[in-house]
Short mmCIF file of C-alpha atoms in Angstrom, two decimals:
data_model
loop_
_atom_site.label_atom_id
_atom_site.label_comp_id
_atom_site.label_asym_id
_atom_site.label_seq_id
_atom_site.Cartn_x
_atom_site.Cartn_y
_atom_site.Cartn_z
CA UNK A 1 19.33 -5.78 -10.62
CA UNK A 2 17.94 -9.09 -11.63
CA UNK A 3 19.66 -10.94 -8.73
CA UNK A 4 18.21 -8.26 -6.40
CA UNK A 5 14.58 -8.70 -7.84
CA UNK A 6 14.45 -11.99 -7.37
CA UNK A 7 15.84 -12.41 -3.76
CA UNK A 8 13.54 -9.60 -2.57
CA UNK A 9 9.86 -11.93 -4.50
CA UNK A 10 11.36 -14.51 -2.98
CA UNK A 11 11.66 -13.00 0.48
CA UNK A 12 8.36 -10.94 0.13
CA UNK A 13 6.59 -14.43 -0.95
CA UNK A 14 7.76 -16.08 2.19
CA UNK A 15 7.08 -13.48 4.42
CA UNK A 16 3.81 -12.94 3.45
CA UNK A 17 2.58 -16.45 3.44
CA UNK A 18 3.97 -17.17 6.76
CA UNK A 19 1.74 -17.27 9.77
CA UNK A 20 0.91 -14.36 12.05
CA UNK A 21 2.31 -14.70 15.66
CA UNK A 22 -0.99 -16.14 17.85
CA UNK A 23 0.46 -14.22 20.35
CA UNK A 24 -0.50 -11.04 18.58
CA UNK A 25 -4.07 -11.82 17.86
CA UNK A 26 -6.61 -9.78 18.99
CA UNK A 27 -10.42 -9.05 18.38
CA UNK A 28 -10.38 -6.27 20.35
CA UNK A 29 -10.34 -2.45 19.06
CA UNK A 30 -7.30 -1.73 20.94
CA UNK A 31 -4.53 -0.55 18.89
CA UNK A 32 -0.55 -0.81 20.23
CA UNK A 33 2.65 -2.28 19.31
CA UNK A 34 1.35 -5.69 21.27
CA UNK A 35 -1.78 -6.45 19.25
CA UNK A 36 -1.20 -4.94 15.81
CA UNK A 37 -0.54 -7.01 13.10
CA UNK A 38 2.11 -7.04 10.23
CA UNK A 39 4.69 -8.54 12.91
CA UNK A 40 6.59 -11.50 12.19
CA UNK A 41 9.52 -13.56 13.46
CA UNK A 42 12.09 -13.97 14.05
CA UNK A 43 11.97 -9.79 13.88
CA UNK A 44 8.56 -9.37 15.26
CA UNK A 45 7.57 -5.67 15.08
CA UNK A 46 10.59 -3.52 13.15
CA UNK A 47 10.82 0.09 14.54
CA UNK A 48 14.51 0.83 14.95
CA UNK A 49 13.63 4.51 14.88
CA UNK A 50 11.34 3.93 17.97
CA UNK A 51 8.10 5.58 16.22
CA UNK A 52 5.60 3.09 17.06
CA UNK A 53 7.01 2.81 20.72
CA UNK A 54 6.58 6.46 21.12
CA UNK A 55 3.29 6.60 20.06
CA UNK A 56 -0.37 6.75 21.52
CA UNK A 57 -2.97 4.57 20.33
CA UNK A 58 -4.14 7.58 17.78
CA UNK A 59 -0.96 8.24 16.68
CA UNK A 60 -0.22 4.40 15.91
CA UNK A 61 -3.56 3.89 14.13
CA UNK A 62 -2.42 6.94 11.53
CA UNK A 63 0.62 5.19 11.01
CA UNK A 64 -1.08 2.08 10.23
CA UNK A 65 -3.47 4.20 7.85
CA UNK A 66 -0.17 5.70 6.13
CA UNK A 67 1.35 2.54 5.60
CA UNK A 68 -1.31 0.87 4.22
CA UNK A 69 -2.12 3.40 1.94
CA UNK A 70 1.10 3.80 0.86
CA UNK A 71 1.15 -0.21 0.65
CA UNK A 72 -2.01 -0.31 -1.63
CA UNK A 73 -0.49 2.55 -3.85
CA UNK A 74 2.30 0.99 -4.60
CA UNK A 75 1.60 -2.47 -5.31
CA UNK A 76 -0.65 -1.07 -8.50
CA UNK A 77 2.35 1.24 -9.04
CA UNK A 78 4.37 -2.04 -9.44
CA UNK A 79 1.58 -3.94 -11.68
CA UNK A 80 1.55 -0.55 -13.67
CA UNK A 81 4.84 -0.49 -14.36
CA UNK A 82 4.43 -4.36 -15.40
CA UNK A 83 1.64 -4.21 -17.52
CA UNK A 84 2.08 -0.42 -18.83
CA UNK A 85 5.40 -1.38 -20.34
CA UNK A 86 4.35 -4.85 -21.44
CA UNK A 87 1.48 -3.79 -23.67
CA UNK A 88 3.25 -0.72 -25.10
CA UNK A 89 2.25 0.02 -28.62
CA UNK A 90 -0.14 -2.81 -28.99
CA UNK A 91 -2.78 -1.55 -26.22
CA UNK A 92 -5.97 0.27 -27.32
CA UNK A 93 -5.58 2.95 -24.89
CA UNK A 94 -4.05 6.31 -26.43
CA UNK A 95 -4.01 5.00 -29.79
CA UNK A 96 -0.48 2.67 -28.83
CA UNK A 97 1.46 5.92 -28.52
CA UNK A 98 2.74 5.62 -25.25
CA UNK A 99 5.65 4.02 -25.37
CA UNK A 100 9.48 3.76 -23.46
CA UNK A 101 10.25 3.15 -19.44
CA UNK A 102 7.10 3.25 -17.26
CA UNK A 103 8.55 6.25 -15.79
CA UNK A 104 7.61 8.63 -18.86
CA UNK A 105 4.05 7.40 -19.33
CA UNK A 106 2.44 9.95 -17.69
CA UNK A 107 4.07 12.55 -19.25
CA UNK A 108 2.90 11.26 -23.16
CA UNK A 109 -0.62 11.26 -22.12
CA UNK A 110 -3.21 13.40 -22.61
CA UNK A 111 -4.63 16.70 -20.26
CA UNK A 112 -7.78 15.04 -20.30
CA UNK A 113 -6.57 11.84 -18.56
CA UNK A 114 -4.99 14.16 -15.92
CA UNK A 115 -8.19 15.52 -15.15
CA UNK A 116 -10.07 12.79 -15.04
CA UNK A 117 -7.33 10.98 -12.74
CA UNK A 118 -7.40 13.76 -10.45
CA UNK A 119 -11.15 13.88 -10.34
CA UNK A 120 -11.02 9.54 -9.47
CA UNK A 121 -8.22 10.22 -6.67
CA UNK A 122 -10.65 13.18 -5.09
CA UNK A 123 -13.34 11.37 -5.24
CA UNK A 124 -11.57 7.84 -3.83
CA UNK A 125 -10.01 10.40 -0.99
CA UNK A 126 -13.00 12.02 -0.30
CA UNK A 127 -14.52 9.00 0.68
CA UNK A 128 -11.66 7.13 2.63
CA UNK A 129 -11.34 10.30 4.80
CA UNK A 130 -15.61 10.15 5.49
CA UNK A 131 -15.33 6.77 6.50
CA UNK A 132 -11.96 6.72 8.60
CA UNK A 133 -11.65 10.19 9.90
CA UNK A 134 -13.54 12.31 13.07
CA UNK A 135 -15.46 15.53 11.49
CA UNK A 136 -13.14 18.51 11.74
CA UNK A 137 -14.98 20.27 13.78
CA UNK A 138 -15.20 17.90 16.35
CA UNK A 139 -11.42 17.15 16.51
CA UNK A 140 -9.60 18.70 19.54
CA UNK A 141 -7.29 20.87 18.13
CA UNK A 142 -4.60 18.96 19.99
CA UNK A 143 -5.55 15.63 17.75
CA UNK A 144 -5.22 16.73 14.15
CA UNK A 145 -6.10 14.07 11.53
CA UNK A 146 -7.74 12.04 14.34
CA UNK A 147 -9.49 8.60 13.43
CA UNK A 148 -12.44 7.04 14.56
CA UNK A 149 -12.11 5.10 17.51
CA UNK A 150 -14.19 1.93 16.04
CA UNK A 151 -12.57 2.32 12.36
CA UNK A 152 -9.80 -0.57 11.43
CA UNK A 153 -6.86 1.29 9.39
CA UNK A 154 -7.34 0.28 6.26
CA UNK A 155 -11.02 -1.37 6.23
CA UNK A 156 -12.50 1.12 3.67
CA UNK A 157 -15.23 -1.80 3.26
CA UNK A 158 -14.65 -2.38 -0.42
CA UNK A 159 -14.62 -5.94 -0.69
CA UNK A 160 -15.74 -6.44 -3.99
CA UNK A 161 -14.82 -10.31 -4.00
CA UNK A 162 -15.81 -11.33 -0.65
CA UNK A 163 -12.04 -12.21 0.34
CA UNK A 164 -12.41 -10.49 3.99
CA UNK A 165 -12.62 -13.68 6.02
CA UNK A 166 -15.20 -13.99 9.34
CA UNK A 167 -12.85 -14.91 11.70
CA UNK A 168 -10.59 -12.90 13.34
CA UNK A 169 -7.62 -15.03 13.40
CA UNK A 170 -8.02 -15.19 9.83
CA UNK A 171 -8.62 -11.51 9.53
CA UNK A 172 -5.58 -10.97 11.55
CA UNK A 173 -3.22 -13.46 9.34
CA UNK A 174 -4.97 -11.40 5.88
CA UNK A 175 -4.30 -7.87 7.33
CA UNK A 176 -0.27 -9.15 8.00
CA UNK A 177 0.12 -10.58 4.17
CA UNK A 178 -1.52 -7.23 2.83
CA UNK A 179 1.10 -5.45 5.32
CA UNK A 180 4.50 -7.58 3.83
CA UNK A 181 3.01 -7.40 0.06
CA UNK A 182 2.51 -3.72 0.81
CA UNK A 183 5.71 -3.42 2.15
CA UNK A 184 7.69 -5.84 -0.70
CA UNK A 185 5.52 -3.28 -2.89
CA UNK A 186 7.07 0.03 -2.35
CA UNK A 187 10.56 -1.45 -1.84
CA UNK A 188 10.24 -2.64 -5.44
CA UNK A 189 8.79 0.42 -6.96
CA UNK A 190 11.38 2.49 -5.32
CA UNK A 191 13.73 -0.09 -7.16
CA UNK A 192 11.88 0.11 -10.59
CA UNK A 193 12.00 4.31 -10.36
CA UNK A 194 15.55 4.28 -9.55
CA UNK A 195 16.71 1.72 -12.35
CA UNK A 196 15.02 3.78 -14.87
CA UNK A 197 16.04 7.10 -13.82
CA UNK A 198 19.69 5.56 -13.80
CA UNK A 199 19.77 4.01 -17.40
CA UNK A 200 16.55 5.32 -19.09
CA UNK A 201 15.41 1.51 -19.80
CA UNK A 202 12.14 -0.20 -19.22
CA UNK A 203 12.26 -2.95 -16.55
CA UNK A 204 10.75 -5.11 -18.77
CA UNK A 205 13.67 -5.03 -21.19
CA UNK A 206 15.75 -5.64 -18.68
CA UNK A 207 14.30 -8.68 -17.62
CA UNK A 208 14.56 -9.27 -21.65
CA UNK A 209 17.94 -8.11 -22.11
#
């Protein structure tokens, strides 16, 4: 498990320093398999299920949306697994009684954090749909879910830190490091749920064991 962490960080750390193929760069708001980023070599775009190939430029932005999202999620998944098992019994939060694999947090906290977690992932939905998505009512009702034709999957415009660069070759190299984190990200959380379910131990005990 350890020799598996450690090759995939080291692969996800290369990959997602690496520079973005110029021939992929584009400022434009077209959106295919030729100008969207995340694609590297020697692989360059990976689709061996031919999804992005069959899709239309709607389709392919949803995708994009998904993935990121998905990307985002689990990359504070993997820091909350981390940190949440790191600071057991000595954090402030829940009087230090959450304690054991990451996996059983939730299920030691109180109803009242469930509520008010629900309430911050409406509300953070809520928005990301108002920004990214067409009104229902003007969606063709062959287009579900359809997204804005000037939106950029995954530019929600919270930039707290100023990070989002000017340029758009620098945009475009950002946006393909966010995409191999992301992806690194949910390979490694799926790893981290599996290893727990399997032995019932904290992942930070096995890096200690």
């Amino acid at each position: 498990m350890k020799f598996s962490a450690a090759l995939l960080a080291l692969a996800g750390s290369a990959s997602a320093f690496a520079p973005a193929p110029s021939a992929k760069k584009s400022t434009s708001l077209a959106f295919s398999v030729d100008t969207i980023p995340g694609a590297l070599a020697p692989v360059g775009l990976f689709d061996p299920l031919g999804f992005a190939e069959k899709a239309d430029e709607a389709t392919l932005k949803r995708y994009r949306e998904a993935e990121l999202t998905h990307g985002r999620v689990s990359m504070l998944a993997v820091l909350g697994f981390l940190v949440g098992e790191k600071v057991e019994g000595s954090s402030f939060l829940f009087d230090a009684q959450v304690s054991g694999p990451a996996i059983t947090h939730l299920s030691q906290v109180p109803p009242v954090f469930w509520a008010l977690l629900t309430i911050a992932i409406g509300a953070a939905e809520q928005k990301r749909a108002t920004i990214g998505w067409v009104e229902p009512e003007n969606v063709p009702v062959d287009k579900p879910g359809l997204l804005r034709d000037e939106y950029v999957p995954g530019d929600l415009g919270f930039d707290p830190l100023g990070l989002k660069p000017d340029d758009p070759e620098e945009f475009f190299t950002m946006q393909t490091k966010e995409l191999q984190n992301g992806r690194l990200a949910m390979l490694a959380a799926a790893g981290f749920l599996a290893q727990e379910l399997v032995d019932g131990k904290g992942i930070i005990e096995h890096f200690q064991s």
